[in-house]
């Protein structure tokens, strides 16, 4: 009894950036990147592949899969931190692209946990407004928010979008429960400034530019522990054993975080969907892209138990359980 996913879609930009391509940009190697992150390639947006355009294509694919028209959508929630404008929201651009004239639309920023948080907001909305249909999207063009001279970060991220259509159904399927967290005290381990202030009083003398900065080792430590805790609590609360999970879709940050997490929670490796090698870390888009791939590959069948989990800047993190 909750918000059921009716259809999924995703969209990746056409350009593939390989580790060998990165060797020509910064002092790195295919071997270093692969062994430290598991990433081989990532997609990078070109002309007409802005955050909202990727999102709109992913949305159209989800709508087609769900057999839902633009007119039927009541709400659009877009999780992103890399829209081409701060105002209007990316969600308003998507609404316009789709011609979803009956929908209200807003963005949500929870960094890499954005889709997880948006899914929870959508689920809660649908529990009250039970006859509505909503579109939940994770979309990023982090290539526009990376310092391409910083080898610590530029090798990690990629662009893409994923989307789901949801509605409330009065059966045991849908979102079973979520367990979400934030800790703003740790903001300075992973962050990105907006444009410099035009008010001299609020000017930051050490403004480093509008790109991602990260203490990789610290993030790694917190990420594994935090996701492990969120998953354990959620499963305990729902009285569900890890062995009952049919598929786990974690945020695709890097393979070492995922392997450590998988071994700590004791889930069978074969039940974990991983595509980080192809797309790198697409932040809020990583879970819905993976979900769409898993769905289209037939990895999910009716009534399967799906576990998703994420960790990102803020810090923000959490886990959700869905009955497919
Ligand atoms: N190529 C070659 N050498 C590099 C590169 C690179 N691309 N980047 C860093 N190095 C060097 C460093 O300069 C350092 O050299 P030094 O010892 O001479 O100073 C050395 O490699 C080790 O650097 P570390 O940062 O300690 O390397 P580490 O083994 O921790 O790996 C990494 C770095 C991959 C970023 C790791 O810390 C990590 O995966 N952290 C998680 C961060 C993450 O995934 N963030 C994404 C956002 S949050 C999220 O989505 C969960």
Coordinates of C-alpha atoms and ligand atoms in Angstrom, one line a residue:
X1 CA 0.0 0.0 0.0
X2 CA 2.0 2.9 -1.3
X3 CA 3.4 4.6 -4.4
X4 CA 3.9 2.1 -7.1
X5 CA 6.4 2.6 -10.0
X6 CA 4.4 2.3 -13.3
X7 CA 7.3 2.9 -15.7
X8 CA 11.0 3.8 -15.8
X9 CA 13.1 5.6 -18.3
X10 CA 16.7 7.0 -18.7
X11 CA 18.8 9.1 -21.0
X12 CA 22.6 9.2 -21.3
X13 CA 24.5 11.8 -23.5
X14 CA 26.1 10.5 -26.6
X15 CA 29.7 11.4 -25.9
X16 CA 31.8 8.7 -24.1
X17 CA 34.8 9.9 -22.2
X18 CA 37.3 7.0 -21.4
X19 CA 40.0 6.8 -18.8
X20 CA 42.5 7.0 -21.7
X21 CA 40.9 10.3 -22.7
X22 CA 41.4 11.6 -19.2
X23 CA 45.1 10.6 -19.3
X24 CA 45.4 13.5 -21.8
X25 CA 43.7 16.0 -19.5
X26 CA 45.2 15.3 -16.1
X27 CA 48.1 13.3 -14.6
X28 CA 46.3 10.0 -14.2
X29 CA 46.1 6.5 -15.7
X30 CA 43.5 4.0 -16.8
X31 CA 45.0 1.6 -14.2
X32 CA 44.8 4.1 -11.3
X33 CA 41.2 5.1 -12.1
X34 CA 40.0 1.5 -12.6
X35 CA 41.6 0.1 -9.5
X36 CA 40.5 3.0 -7.2
X37 CA 37.0 3.5 -8.6
X38 CA 35.9 0.7 -11.0
X39 CA 35.1 3.3 -13.6
X40 CA 36.1 2.8 -17.2
X41 CA 33.9 5.3 -19.1
X42 CA 31.5 8.1 -18.3
X43 CA 29.1 10.1 -20.6
X44 CA 29.6 13.8 -21.1
X45 CA 26.9 16.2 -22.4
X46 CA 27.3 18.0 -25.6
X47 CA 25.1 20.6 -27.4
X48 CA 21.4 20.3 -26.6
X49 CA 22.1 17.8 -23.8
X50 CA 21.4 20.2 -20.8
X51 CA 20.2 18.8 -17.5
X52 CA 16.6 19.4 -18.3
X53 CA 16.8 18.0 -21.8
X54 CA 18.3 14.7 -20.5
X55 CA 15.6 14.7 -17.9
X56 CA 12.8 15.3 -20.4
X57 CA 14.0 12.4 -22.6
X58 CA 14.2 10.1 -19.6
X59 CA 10.7 11.2 -18.6
X60 CA 9.2 10.6 -22.0
X61 CA 10.6 7.0 -21.9
X62 CA 9.2 6.4 -18.5
X63 CA 5.8 7.9 -19.6
X64 CA 5.8 5.6 -22.6
X65 CA 6.6 2.5 -20.5
X66 CA 3.9 3.5 -18.0
X67 CA 1.4 4.4 -20.8
X68 CA 0.8 7.8 -19.2
X69 CA 0.4 11.1 -21.2
X70 CA 1.8 14.5 -20.3
X71 CA -1.7 15.8 -19.4
X72 CA -2.1 13.1 -16.7
X73 CA 0.9 14.1 -14.7
X74 CA 0.0 16.2 -11.6
X75 CA 3.5 16.7 -10.0
X76 CA 7.1 16.7 -11.3
X77 CA 9.9 16.5 -8.7
X78 CA 13.4 16.8 -10.1
X79 CA 16.4 15.9 -8.0
X80 CA 19.5 17.8 -9.3
X81 CA 22.3 20.1 -8.3
X82 CA 23.5 20.9 -11.8
X83 CA 20.7 22.7 -13.6
X84 CA 21.7 25.3 -16.2
X85 CA 19.8 27.9 -14.2
X86 CA 19.0 28.5 -10.5
X87 CA 15.7 30.0 -11.4
X88 CA 13.4 28.7 -12.9
X89 CA 13.9 25.3 -11.5
X90 CA 15.0 22.4 -13.7
X91 CA 11.5 20.9 -13.0
X92 CA 9.8 23.9 -14.6
X93 CA 11.9 23.5 -17.8
X94 CA 11.0 19.8 -17.8
X95 CA 7.3 20.6 -17.4
X96 CA 7.5 23.0 -20.4
X97 CA 9.5 20.4 -22.6
X98 CA 6.9 17.8 -21.9
X99 CA 3.9 20.1 -22.2
X100 CA 2.7 18.7 -18.8
X101 CA 0.4 21.7 -18.3
X102 CA -1.6 20.1 -15.4
X103 CA 1.5 19.5 -13.3
X104 CA 3.2 21.7 -10.6
X105 CA 6.9 21.2 -10.5
X106 CA 9.9 21.8 -8.2
X107 CA 13.5 20.8 -7.7
X108 CA 15.0 19.1 -4.7
X109 CA 18.6 19.1 -3.9
X110 CA 20.0 16.4 -1.7
X111 CA 23.2 15.9 -3.8
X112 CA 23.8 12.2 -4.7
X113 CA 20.8 11.2 -2.4
X114 CA 18.5 13.4 -4.4
X115 CA 16.5 10.7 -6.1
X116 CA 16.1 8.7 -2.9
X117 CA 14.7 11.8 -1.1
X118 CA 12.5 12.8 -4.1
X119 CA 11.1 9.2 -4.2
X120 CA 10.2 9.5 -0.5
X121 CA 8.6 13.0 -1.0
X122 CA 6.6 11.6 -3.9
X123 CA 5.5 8.5 -1.9
X124 CA 4.3 10.7 1.0
X125 CA 2.5 13.1 -1.4
X126 CA 0.7 10.2 -3.1
X127 CA -0.4 8.7 0.3
X128 CA -2.5 11.9 0.7
X129 CA -3.4 12.7 -2.9
X130 CA -4.3 9.2 -3.9
X131 CA -5.7 9.8 -7.4
X132 CA -2.7 11.6 -8.7
X133 CA 0.2 10.6 -11.0
X134 CA 3.7 11.9 -10.5
X135 CA 7.0 12.0 -12.3
X136 CA 10.2 11.7 -10.2
X137 CA 13.5 12.4 -11.9
X138 CA 17.2 12.4 -11.1
X139 CA 19.3 14.3 -13.6
X140 CA 22.8 15.8 -13.7
X141 CA 25.3 17.3 -16.0
X142 CA 28.2 17.3 -13.4
X143 CA 30.6 17.8 -16.3
X144 CA 29.6 21.5 -16.0
X145 CA 30.4 21.5 -12.3
X146 CA 33.8 19.9 -12.3
X147 CA 37.3 21.4 -12.2
X148 CA 38.8 19.5 -15.1
X149 CA 42.3 20.2 -13.8
X150 CA 41.5 18.4 -10.5
X151 CA 42.4 14.7 -10.9
X152 CA 40.9 14.0 -7.5
X153 CA 37.4 14.7 -8.8
X154 CA 37.2 14.9 -12.6
X155 CA 37.7 11.2 -13.0
X156 CA 34.7 10.3 -10.9
X157 CA 31.6 12.0 -12.3
X158 CA 29.4 11.7 -15.4
X159 CA 26.2 13.0 -16.9
X160 CA 22.8 11.4 -17.3
X161 CA 19.2 11.2 -16.2
X162 CA 16.6 8.7 -15.0
X163 CA 12.9 9.0 -14.3
X164 CA 9.9 7.1 -12.9
X165 CA 6.2 7.5 -13.1
X166 CA 4.4 6.7 -9.8
X167 CA 0.8 6.4 -8.6
X168 CA -0.8 5.1 -5.4
X169 CA -2.2 1.6 -5.5
X170 CA -4.2 -0.1 -2.8
X171 CA -2.2 -3.3 -2.9
X172 CA 0.9 -4.6 -1.1
X173 CA 3.2 -3.3 -3.8
X174 CA 5.0 0.1 -3.8
X175 CA 7.2 1.9 -1.4
X176 CA 7.4 -0.2 1.8
X177 CA 9.4 2.3 3.8
X178 CA 12.3 4.7 3.8
X179 CA 15.0 5.7 6.3
X180 CA 16.6 9.1 5.4
X181 CA 19.3 11.2 7.2
X182 CA 21.3 14.4 6.9
X183 CA 24.3 15.8 8.8
X184 CA 25.1 19.4 7.8
X185 CA 28.0 19.5 10.2
X186 CA 30.1 17.5 7.7
X187 CA 29.3 19.8 4.7
X188 CA 33.0 20.7 4.1
X189 CA 34.0 17.2 3.1
X190 CA 32.0 17.4 -0.1
X191 CA 30.6 20.7 -1.5
X192 CA 30.1 23.1 -4.3
X193 CA 29.7 26.9 -4.2
X194 CA 27.1 28.8 -6.2
X195 CA 28.2 31.9 -8.2
X196 CA 30.1 34.5 -6.2
X197 CA 28.0 36.9 -4.2
X198 CA 27.1 40.3 -5.7
X199 CA 26.6 41.6 -2.3
X200 CA 30.0 42.6 -1.0
X201 CA 28.9 41.9 2.6
X202 CA 28.3 38.3 1.7
X203 CA 31.3 37.9 -0.5
X204 CA 33.5 34.9 0.3
X205 CA 37.2 35.9 0.0
X206 CA 38.2 32.3 -0.5
X207 CA 35.5 31.4 -3.1
X208 CA 37.2 28.6 -5.1
X209 CA 34.8 28.6 -8.1
X210 CA 31.6 26.8 -8.9
X211 CA 32.8 23.2 -8.9
X212 CA 32.8 20.1 -6.7
X213 CA 35.4 19.9 -3.9
X214 CA 35.9 16.7 -1.9
X215 CA 37.9 15.0 0.8
X216 CA 37.8 11.6 -0.9
X217 CA 39.0 9.4 1.9
X218 CA 36.7 10.9 4.5
X219 CA 33.7 10.6 2.2
X220 CA 34.6 7.0 1.6
X221 CA 34.7 6.2 5.4
X222 CA 31.4 7.9 6.2
X223 CA 29.6 6.6 3.1
X224 CA 30.0 2.9 3.9
X225 CA 29.2 3.3 7.6
X226 CA 26.2 5.5 7.0
X227 CA 24.6 3.4 4.3
X228 CA 25.1 0.2 6.3
X229 CA 23.4 1.8 9.4
X230 CA 20.5 3.1 7.3
X231 CA 19.9 -0.3 5.7
X232 CA 20.1 -2.3 9.0
X233 CA 17.7 0.1 10.7
X234 CA 15.2 -0.1 7.8
X235 CA 15.3 -3.9 7.6
X236 CA 14.9 -4.3 11.4
X237 CA 12.0 -1.9 11.4
X238 CA 10.3 -3.7 8.6
X239 CA 11.3 -7.2 10.1
X240 CA 12.9 -8.2 6.8
X241 CA 16.0 -10.3 6.5
X242 CA 18.7 -9.2 4.0
X243 CA 18.3 -12.6 2.3
X244 CA 14.7 -11.6 1.4
X245 CA 15.9 -8.8 -0.8
X246 CA 15.7 -9.7 -4.5
X247 CA 17.6 -6.8 -5.9
X248 CA 19.7 -4.0 -4.5
X249 CA 20.4 -0.8 -6.4
X250 CA 22.9 1.3 -4.6
X251 CA 24.0 4.8 -5.6
X252 CA 26.8 4.2 -8.1
X253 CA 29.6 6.2 -6.5
X254 CA 32.6 3.8 -6.9
X255 CA 33.2 0.1 -6.9
X256 CA 35.2 0.0 -3.6
X257 CA 32.5 1.7 -1.6
X258 CA 30.0 -0.7 -3.1
X259 CA 32.1 -3.8 -2.4
X260 CA 32.7 -2.8 1.2
X261 CA 29.0 -2.1 1.7
X262 CA 27.9 -5.3 0.1
X263 CA 30.3 -7.4 2.3
X264 CA 29.2 -5.5 5.5
X265 CA 25.5 -6.0 5.0
X266 CA 26.0 -9.6 3.8
X267 CA 23.9 -9.5 0.7
X268 CA 24.6 -11.9 -2.1
X269 CA 26.8 -10.1 -4.7
X270 CA 24.7 -11.4 -7.6
X271 CA 21.7 -9.4 -6.2
X272 CA 23.5 -6.1 -6.5
X273 CA 23.1 -4.1 -9.7
X274 CA 26.2 -2.2 -10.7
X275 CA 26.8 -0.1 -13.8
X276 CA 29.4 2.4 -12.4
X277 CA 32.0 1.1 -14.8
X278 CA 30.0 2.6 -17.7
X279 CA 28.7 5.9 -16.4
X280 CA 30.8 6.9 -13.4
X281 CA 29.1 8.7 -10.6
X282 CA 26.0 10.5 -12.0
X283 CA 24.9 11.7 -8.5
X284 CA 21.1 12.1 -8.3
X285 CA 20.7 10.3 -11.6
X286 CA 22.6 7.2 -10.7
X287 CA 19.8 5.2 -9.0
X288 CA 17.1 5.9 -11.6
X289 CA 19.4 5.2 -14.5
X290 CA 20.4 1.8 -12.8
X291 CA 16.8 1.1 -12.0
X292 CA 15.7 1.7 -15.6
X293 CA 18.5 -0.6 -16.9
X294 CA 17.7 -3.3 -14.3
X295 CA 14.0 -3.1 -15.2
X296 CA 14.6 -3.3 -19.0
X297 CA 17.0 -6.2 -18.5
X298 CA 14.2 -8.1 -16.7
X299 CA 16.0 -8.1 -13.3
X300 CA 12.8 -7.1 -11.6
X301 CA 9.6 -9.1 -11.6
X302 CA 6.3 -8.4 -9.9
X303 CA 6.4 -8.5 -6.1
X304 CA 10.2 -8.5 -5.9
X305 CA 11.7 -6.7 -3.0
X306 CA 14.0 -3.9 -4.1
X307 CA 16.4 -2.2 -1.8
X308 CA 17.9 1.2 -2.8
X309 CA 20.4 3.2 -0.9
X310 CA 22.5 6.4 -1.3
X311 CA 25.0 8.7 0.2
X312 CA 26.1 12.2 -0.9
X313 CA 27.0 15.8 -0.1
X314 CA 25.4 17.4 3.0
X315 CA 26.0 14.8 4.1
X316 CA 22.7 13.1 3.1
X317 CA 22.1 9.4 3.0
X318 CA 19.5 6.7 3.5
X319 CA 17.7 3.6 2.2
X320 CA 14.3 2.7 0.8
X321 CA 12.5 -0.6 0.3
X322 CA 10.0 -1.1 -2.5
X323 CA 7.8 -4.1 -3.4
X324 CA 8.0 -4.1 -7.2
Ligands
LIG1 N1 45.2 9.7 -10.8 C1 46.3 9.4 -10.2 N2 46.6 9.7 -8.9 C2 45.7 10.3 -8.2 C3 44.4 10.6 -8.7 C4 44.2 10.3 -10.1 N3 43.0 10.6 -10.7 N4 43.7 11.2 -7.8 C5 44.4 11.3 -6.7 N5 45.6 10.7 -6.9 C6 46.8 10.6 -6.0 C7 46.7 11.6 -4.9 O1 47.3 12.8 -5.3 C8 47.6 10.9 -3.9 O2 48.9 11.1 -4.2 P1 50.0 11.4 -3.0 O3 50.0 10.1 -2.2 O4 51.2 11.6 -3.8 O5 49.5 12.6 -2.3 C9 47.3 9.4 -4.1 O6 46.7 9.3 -5.4 C10 46.3 8.9 -3.1 O7 45.2 9.8 -3.0 P2 43.9 9.5 -2.2 O8 42.9 10.6 -2.3 O9 44.3 9.1 -0.8 O10 43.4 8.1 -2.9 P3 42.3 7.1 -2.5 O11 42.9 5.8 -2.6 O12 41.6 7.5 -1.3 O13 41.3 7.2 -3.8 C11 39.2 8.2 -4.3 C12 40.7 8.4 -4.1 C13 39.0 7.3 -5.4 C14 38.6 9.6 -4.6 C15 38.6 7.6 -3.0 O14 39.0 8.3 -1.8 C16 37.2 7.5 -3.0 O15 36.6 6.7 -3.8 N6 36.4 8.2 -2.2 C17 35.0 8.3 -2.2 C18 34.6 9.5 -2.8 C19 33.5 9.5 -3.7 O16 33.1 8.5 -4.3 N7 32.9 10.6 -3.9 C20 31.8 10.8 -4.8 C21 30.8 11.7 -4.2 S1 30.1 11.1 -2.8 C22 29.3 9.8 -3.2 O17 28.7 9.8 -4.3 C23 29.2 8.7 -2.3

